[in-house]
XYZ file of C-alpha atoms in Angstrom:
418
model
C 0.000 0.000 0.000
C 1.563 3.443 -1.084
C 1.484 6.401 1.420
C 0.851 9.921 0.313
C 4.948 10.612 -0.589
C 4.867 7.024 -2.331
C 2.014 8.121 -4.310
C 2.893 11.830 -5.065
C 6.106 10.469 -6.552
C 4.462 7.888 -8.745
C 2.328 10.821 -9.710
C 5.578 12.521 -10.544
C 7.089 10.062 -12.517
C 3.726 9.836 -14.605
C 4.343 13.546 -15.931
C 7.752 13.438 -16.634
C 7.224 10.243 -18.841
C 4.055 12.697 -20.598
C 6.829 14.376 -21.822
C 7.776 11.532 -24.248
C 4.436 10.411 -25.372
C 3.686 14.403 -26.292
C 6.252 14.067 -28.614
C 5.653 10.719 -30.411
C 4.476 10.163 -34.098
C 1.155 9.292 -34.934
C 2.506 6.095 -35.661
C 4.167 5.517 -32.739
C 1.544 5.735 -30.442
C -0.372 3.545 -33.108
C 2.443 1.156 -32.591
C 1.394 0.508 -29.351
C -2.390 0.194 -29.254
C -1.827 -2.107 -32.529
C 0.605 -4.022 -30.070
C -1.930 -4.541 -27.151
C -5.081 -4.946 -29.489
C -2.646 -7.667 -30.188
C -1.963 -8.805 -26.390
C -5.962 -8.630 -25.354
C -6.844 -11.565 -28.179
C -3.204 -13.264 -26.797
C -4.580 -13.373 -23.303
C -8.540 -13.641 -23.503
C -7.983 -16.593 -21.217
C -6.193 -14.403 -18.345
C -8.403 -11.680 -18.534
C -11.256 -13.336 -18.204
C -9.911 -15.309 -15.070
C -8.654 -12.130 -13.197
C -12.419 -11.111 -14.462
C -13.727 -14.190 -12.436
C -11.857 -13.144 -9.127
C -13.976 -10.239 -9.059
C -17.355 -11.552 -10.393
C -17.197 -14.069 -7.356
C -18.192 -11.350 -5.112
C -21.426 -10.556 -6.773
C -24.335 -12.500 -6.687
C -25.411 -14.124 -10.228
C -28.461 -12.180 -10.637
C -27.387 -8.194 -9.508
C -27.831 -6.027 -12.812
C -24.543 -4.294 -11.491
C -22.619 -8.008 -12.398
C -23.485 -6.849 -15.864
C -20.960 -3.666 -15.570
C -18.377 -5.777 -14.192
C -18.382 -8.605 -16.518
C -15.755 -9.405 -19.291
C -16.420 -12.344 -21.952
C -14.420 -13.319 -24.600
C -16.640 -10.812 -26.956
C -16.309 -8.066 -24.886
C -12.847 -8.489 -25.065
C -12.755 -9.234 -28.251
C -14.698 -5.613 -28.680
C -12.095 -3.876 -26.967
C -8.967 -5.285 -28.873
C -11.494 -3.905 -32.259
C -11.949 -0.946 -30.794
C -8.598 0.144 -30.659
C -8.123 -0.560 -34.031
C -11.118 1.478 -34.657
C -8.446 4.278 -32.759
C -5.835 3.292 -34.554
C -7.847 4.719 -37.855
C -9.443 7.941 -36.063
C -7.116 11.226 -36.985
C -4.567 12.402 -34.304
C -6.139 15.584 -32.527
C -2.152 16.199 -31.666
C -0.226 18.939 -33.616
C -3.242 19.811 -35.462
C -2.819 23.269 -36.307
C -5.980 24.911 -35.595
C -4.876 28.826 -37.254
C -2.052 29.652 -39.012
C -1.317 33.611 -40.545
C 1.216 36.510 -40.250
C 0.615 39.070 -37.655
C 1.217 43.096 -38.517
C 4.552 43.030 -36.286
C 6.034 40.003 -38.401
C 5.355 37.669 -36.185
C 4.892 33.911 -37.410
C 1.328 32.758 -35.257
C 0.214 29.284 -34.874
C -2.626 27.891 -32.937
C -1.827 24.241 -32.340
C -3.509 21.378 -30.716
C -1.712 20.102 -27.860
C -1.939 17.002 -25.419
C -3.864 17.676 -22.074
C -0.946 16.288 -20.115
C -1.867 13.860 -17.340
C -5.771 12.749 -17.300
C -7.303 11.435 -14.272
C -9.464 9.275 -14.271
C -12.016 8.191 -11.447
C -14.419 5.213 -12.294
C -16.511 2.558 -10.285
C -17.023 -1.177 -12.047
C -16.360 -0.932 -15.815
C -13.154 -2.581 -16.335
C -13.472 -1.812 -20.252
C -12.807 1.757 -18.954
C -9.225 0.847 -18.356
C -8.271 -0.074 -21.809
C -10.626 2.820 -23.576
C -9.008 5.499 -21.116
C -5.554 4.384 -21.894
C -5.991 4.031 -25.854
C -7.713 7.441 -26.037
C -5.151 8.927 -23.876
C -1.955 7.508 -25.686
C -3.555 7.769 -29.191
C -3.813 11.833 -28.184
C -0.389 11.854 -26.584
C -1.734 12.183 -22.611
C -0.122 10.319 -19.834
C -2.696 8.751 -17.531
C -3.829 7.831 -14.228
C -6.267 5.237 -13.359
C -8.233 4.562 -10.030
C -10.364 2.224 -10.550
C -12.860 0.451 -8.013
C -12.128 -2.350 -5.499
C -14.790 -4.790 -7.033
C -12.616 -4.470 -10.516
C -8.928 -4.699 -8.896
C -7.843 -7.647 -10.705
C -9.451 -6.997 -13.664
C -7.673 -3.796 -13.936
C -4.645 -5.302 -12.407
C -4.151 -7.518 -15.511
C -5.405 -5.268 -18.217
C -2.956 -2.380 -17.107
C -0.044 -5.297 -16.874
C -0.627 -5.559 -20.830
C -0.807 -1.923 -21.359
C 2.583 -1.611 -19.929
C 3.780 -4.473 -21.903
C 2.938 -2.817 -25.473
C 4.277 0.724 -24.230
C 7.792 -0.960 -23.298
C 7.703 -3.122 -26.283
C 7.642 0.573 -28.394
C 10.137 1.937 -26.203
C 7.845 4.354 -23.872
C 7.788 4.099 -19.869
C 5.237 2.550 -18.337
C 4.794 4.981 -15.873
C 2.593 6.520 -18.614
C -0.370 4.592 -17.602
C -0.694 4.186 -13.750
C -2.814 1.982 -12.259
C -3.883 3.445 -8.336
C -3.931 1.754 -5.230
C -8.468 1.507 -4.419
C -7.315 3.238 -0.790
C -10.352 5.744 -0.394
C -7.809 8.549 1.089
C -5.819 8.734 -2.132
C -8.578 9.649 -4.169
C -7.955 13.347 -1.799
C -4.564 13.203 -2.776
C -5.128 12.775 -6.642
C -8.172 15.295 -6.232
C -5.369 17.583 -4.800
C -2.211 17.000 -7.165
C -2.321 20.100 -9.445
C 1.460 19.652 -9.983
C 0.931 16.505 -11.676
C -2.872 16.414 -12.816
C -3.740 18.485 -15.490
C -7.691 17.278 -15.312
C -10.084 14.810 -13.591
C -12.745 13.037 -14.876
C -14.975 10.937 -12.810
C -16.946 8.805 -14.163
C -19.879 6.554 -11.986
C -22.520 7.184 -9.429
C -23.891 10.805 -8.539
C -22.138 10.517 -5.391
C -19.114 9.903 -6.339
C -19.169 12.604 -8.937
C -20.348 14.976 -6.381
C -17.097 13.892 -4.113
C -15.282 15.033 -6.705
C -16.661 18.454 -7.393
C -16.692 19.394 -3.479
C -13.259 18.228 -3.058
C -11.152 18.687 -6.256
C -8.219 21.479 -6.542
C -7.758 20.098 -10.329
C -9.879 21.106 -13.349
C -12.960 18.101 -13.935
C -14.855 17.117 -16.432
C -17.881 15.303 -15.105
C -19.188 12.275 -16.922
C -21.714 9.467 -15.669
C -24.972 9.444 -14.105
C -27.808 9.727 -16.617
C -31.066 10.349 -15.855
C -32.908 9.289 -19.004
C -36.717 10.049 -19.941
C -38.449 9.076 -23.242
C -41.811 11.309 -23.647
C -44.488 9.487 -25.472
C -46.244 12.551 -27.259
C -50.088 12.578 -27.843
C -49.140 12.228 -31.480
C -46.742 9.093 -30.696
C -47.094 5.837 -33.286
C -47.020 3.311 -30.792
C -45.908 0.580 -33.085
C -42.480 2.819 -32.789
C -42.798 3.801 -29.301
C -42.939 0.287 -27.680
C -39.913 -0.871 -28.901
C -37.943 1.870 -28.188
C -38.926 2.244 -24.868
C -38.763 -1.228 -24.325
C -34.936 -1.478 -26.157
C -34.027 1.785 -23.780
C -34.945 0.050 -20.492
C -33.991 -3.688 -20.607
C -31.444 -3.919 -22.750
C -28.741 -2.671 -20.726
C -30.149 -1.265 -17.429
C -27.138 -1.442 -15.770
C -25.578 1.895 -17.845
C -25.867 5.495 -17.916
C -28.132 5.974 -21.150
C -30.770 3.303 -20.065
C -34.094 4.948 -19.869
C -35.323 5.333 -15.878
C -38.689 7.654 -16.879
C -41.223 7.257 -19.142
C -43.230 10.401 -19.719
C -46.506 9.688 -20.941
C -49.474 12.177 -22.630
C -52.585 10.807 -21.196
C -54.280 9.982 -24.172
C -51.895 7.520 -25.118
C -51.423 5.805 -21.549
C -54.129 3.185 -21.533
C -53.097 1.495 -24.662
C -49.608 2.511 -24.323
C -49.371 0.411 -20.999
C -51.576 -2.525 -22.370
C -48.802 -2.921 -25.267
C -45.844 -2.256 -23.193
C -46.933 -4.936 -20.008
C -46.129 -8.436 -22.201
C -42.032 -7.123 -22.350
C -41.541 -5.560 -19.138
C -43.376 -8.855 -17.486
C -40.756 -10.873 -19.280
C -37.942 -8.866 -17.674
C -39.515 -8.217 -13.952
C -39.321 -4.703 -14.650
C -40.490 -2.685 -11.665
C -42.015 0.067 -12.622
C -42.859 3.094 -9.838
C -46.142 4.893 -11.114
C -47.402 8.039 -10.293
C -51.138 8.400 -9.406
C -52.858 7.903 -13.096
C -50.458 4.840 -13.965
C -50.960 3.434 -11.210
C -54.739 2.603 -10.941
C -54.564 1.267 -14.752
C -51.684 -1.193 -13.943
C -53.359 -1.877 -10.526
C -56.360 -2.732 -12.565
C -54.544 -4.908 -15.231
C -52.557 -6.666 -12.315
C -49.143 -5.428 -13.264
C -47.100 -8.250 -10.863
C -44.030 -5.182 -10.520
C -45.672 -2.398 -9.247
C -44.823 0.784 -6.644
C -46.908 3.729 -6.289
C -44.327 6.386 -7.305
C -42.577 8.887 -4.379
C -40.733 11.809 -5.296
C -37.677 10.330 -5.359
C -38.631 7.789 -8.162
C -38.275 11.030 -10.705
C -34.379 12.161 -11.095
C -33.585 8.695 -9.943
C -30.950 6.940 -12.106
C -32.436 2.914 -11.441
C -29.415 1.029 -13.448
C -31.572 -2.006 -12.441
C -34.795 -3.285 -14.191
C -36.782 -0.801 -13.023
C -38.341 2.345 -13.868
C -40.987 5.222 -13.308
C -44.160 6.661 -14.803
C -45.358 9.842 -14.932
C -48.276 11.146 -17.111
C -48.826 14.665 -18.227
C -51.535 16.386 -20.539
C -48.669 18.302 -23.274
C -45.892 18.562 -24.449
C -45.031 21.458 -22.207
C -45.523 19.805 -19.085
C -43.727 17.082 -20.137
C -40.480 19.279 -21.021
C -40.998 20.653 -17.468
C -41.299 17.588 -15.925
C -37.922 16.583 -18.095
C -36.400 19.886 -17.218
C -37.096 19.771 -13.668
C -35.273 15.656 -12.967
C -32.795 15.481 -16.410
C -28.839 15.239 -15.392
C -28.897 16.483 -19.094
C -27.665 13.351 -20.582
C -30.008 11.791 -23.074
C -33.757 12.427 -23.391
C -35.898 11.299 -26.057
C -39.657 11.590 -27.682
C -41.853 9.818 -29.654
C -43.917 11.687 -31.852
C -45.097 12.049 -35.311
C -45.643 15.473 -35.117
C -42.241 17.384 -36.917
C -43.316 20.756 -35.357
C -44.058 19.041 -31.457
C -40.730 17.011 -31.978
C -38.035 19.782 -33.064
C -39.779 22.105 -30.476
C -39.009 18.962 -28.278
C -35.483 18.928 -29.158
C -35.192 22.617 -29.132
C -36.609 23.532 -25.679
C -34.486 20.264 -23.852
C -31.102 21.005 -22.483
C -29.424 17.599 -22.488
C -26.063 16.480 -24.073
C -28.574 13.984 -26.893
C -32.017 14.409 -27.971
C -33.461 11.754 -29.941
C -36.780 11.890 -31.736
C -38.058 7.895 -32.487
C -35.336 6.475 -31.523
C -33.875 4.864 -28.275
C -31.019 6.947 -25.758
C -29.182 3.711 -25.917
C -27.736 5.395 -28.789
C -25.544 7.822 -26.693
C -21.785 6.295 -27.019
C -18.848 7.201 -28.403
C -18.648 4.405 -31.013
C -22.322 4.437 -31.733
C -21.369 8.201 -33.093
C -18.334 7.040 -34.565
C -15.849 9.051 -32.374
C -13.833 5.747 -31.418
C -14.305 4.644 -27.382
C -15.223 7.416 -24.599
C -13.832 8.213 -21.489
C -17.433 9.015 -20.359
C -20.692 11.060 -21.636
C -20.237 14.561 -20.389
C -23.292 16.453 -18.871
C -21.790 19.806 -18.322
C -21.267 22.316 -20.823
C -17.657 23.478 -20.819
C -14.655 22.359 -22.991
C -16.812 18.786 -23.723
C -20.468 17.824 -23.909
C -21.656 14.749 -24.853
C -19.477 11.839 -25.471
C -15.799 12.187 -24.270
C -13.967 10.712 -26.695
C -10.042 11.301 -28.913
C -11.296 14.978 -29.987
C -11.353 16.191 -26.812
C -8.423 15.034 -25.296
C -5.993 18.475 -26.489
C -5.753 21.389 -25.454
C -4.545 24.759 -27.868
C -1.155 26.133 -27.684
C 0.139 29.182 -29.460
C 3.414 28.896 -31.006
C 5.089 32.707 -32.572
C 7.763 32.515 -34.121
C 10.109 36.292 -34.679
C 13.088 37.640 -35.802
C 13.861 39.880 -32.779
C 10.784 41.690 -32.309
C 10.846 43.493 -28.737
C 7.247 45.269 -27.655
């Protein structure tokens, strides 16, 4: 177990080996994610059983298991995906402007590495090798603390990162795995020597940790609080499915649906259509007064009368609430009132009530007919993500390659004095 000094001088050695990867060739740093896209399919087998380790403390049926879990496809996915990488442009060295100033000076705006990227994330073991392939593809150093229930998982995918960045000749203090001791998350949160930016990515609470406590710039990615509106003008043959895909098929992440918002003339047959697929999957679903007597009355097995809390509550379980509202406005200020401004979505077949929809929402994606399972990084083509950003500076949306650089200006003279 490192102590503070042990840890601030790891943290230390991770910048000065930034230095290097800053200055590598685009090929270079394809070099290495080729060579441990290469060392993932090698040793499927030995990720999977450091996998196991940490599955064994979760019972088989938690939804959470799903977040945890690596199978051969999954890491199969993940040695693709850096190839995928591999063939995304560099954002480093781009040169952003270019021109002559009046006083003969040579400007250029240039994109530049971040530096050292912290990252903070719960579960997810995939995150490992997607934080360190964006980060090396962009030229940033980086610095992982993952969760406890994901230490040997992480353990063994970091060992192979630092495998194909010695192969290529780069330290492998350029990806650092940290120690899961709670009290160094203060100490990364406080290391504005060596951090150049945070970005947490899992529950609310540990995002909110991070904004009380950190001294370091963050970028906040994670909880989602996703509704899909089912407008008055909604063609339910579209709107079951999607609702349906956005709930069960993966409830477990951050752009699963967890409200549906319902016009009232569409909730009766809406809920009668809906019932068959949410049976199947022991969806519980918490509904608010109107909801509630119809499913009461059709002897819904999963039901809860909604509280309060059931709206702006992220589930990641099979589970979700209702609430049913008599326009489009009052469904936008129902939305506006619970989003974390991740992904919302409606169903209508109305172009004027939809792009007002999409308009009037403030949320990182808007969808209109179609599910806010979309909301990834590779879904939009961008490569992996680091995380889906909710806030509003630098990044919003999916943090992925693009956003890893920052600008430099570079002026070049011939002895000009001011």
């Amino acid at each position: 177990m490192e102590n503070t000094s042990e840890l601030l001088a790891s943290l230390a050695a991770t910048r000065h080996a930034a230095i290097a990867l800053a200055m590598a060739s685009s090929d270079q740093k394809n070099a290495i994610l080729s060579d441990l896209a290469f060392l993932l399919e090698e040793n499927k087998l030995g990720v999977i059983q450091a996998n196991a380790q940490d599955l064994a403390h979760y019972d088989a049926n938690n939804p959470m298991r799903d977040r945890l879990l690596l199978t051969e496809a999954r890491v199969q996915s993940l040695a693709d995906s850096l190839r995928d990488i591999m063939l995304l442009p560099d954002p480093s060295g781009q040169v952003i402007l270019e021109k002559e100033l009046k006083n003969g000076l040579h400007l250029r705006k240039l994109a530049v590495p971040l530096g050292v990227v912290g990252v903070i994330y719960e579960s997810r073991p995939n995150v490992t090798i997607d934080v360190a392939a964006l980060c090396i593809r962009s030229g940033n150093a980086a610095v992982l603390r993952g969760g406890t229930d994901a230490w040997n998982s992480n353990s063994f995918l970091v060992s192979l990162i630092h495998q194909a960045l010695e192969k290529n000749g780069f330290p492998k203090d350029l990806v650092r795995l940290l120690p899961t001791d709670r009290a160094h998350v203060s100490t990364l949160l406080t290391a504005t020597k060596y951090i150049d930016v945070i970005i947490p990515r899992g529950s609310d609470a540990l995002i909110q940790r991070v904004r009380r406590e950190s001294l370091v710039p963050t970028i906040e990615t994670g909880a989602g609080v996703c509704h899909t509106y089912v407008a008055e003008t909604a063609d339910l043959a579209k709107a079951v499915p999607v609702v349906v895909n956005a709930k069960v098929t993966r409830p477990s992440v951050c752009n699963s649906l967890d409200t549906i918002v319902i016009h009232a003339s569409k909730l009766s047959r809406f809920l009668s259509l809906i019932q068959d697929d949410f049976i199947q999957y022991h969806v519980k679903i918490h509904a608010d007064p109107r909801s509630y007597a119809l499913l009461k009355a059709q002897a819904y097995p999963f039901l809860f009368e909604a509280s309060e809390e059931d709206f702006g509550r992220e589930f990641l379980d099979f589970a979700c609430s209702i609430k049913v509202v008599d326009s489009t406005e009052e469904a936008i200020l129902h939305i506006s009132n619970y989003s974390s401004r991740h992904s919302e979505a409606i169903i209508s077949e109305d172009a004027a009530e939809a792009n007002y929809f999409l308009q009037a929402i403030d949320a990182a994606a808007v969808y209109w007919n179609a599910s806010t399972r979309f909301t990834d990084g590779g879904v939009f083509e961008l490569g992996a993500e680091i995380g889906i950003s909710t806030q509003k500076l630098h990044a919003r949306g999916p943090f992925a390659l693009e956003k890893l650089v920052t600008e430099k200006w570079v002026l070049v003279g011939n002895g000009q004095v001011r």
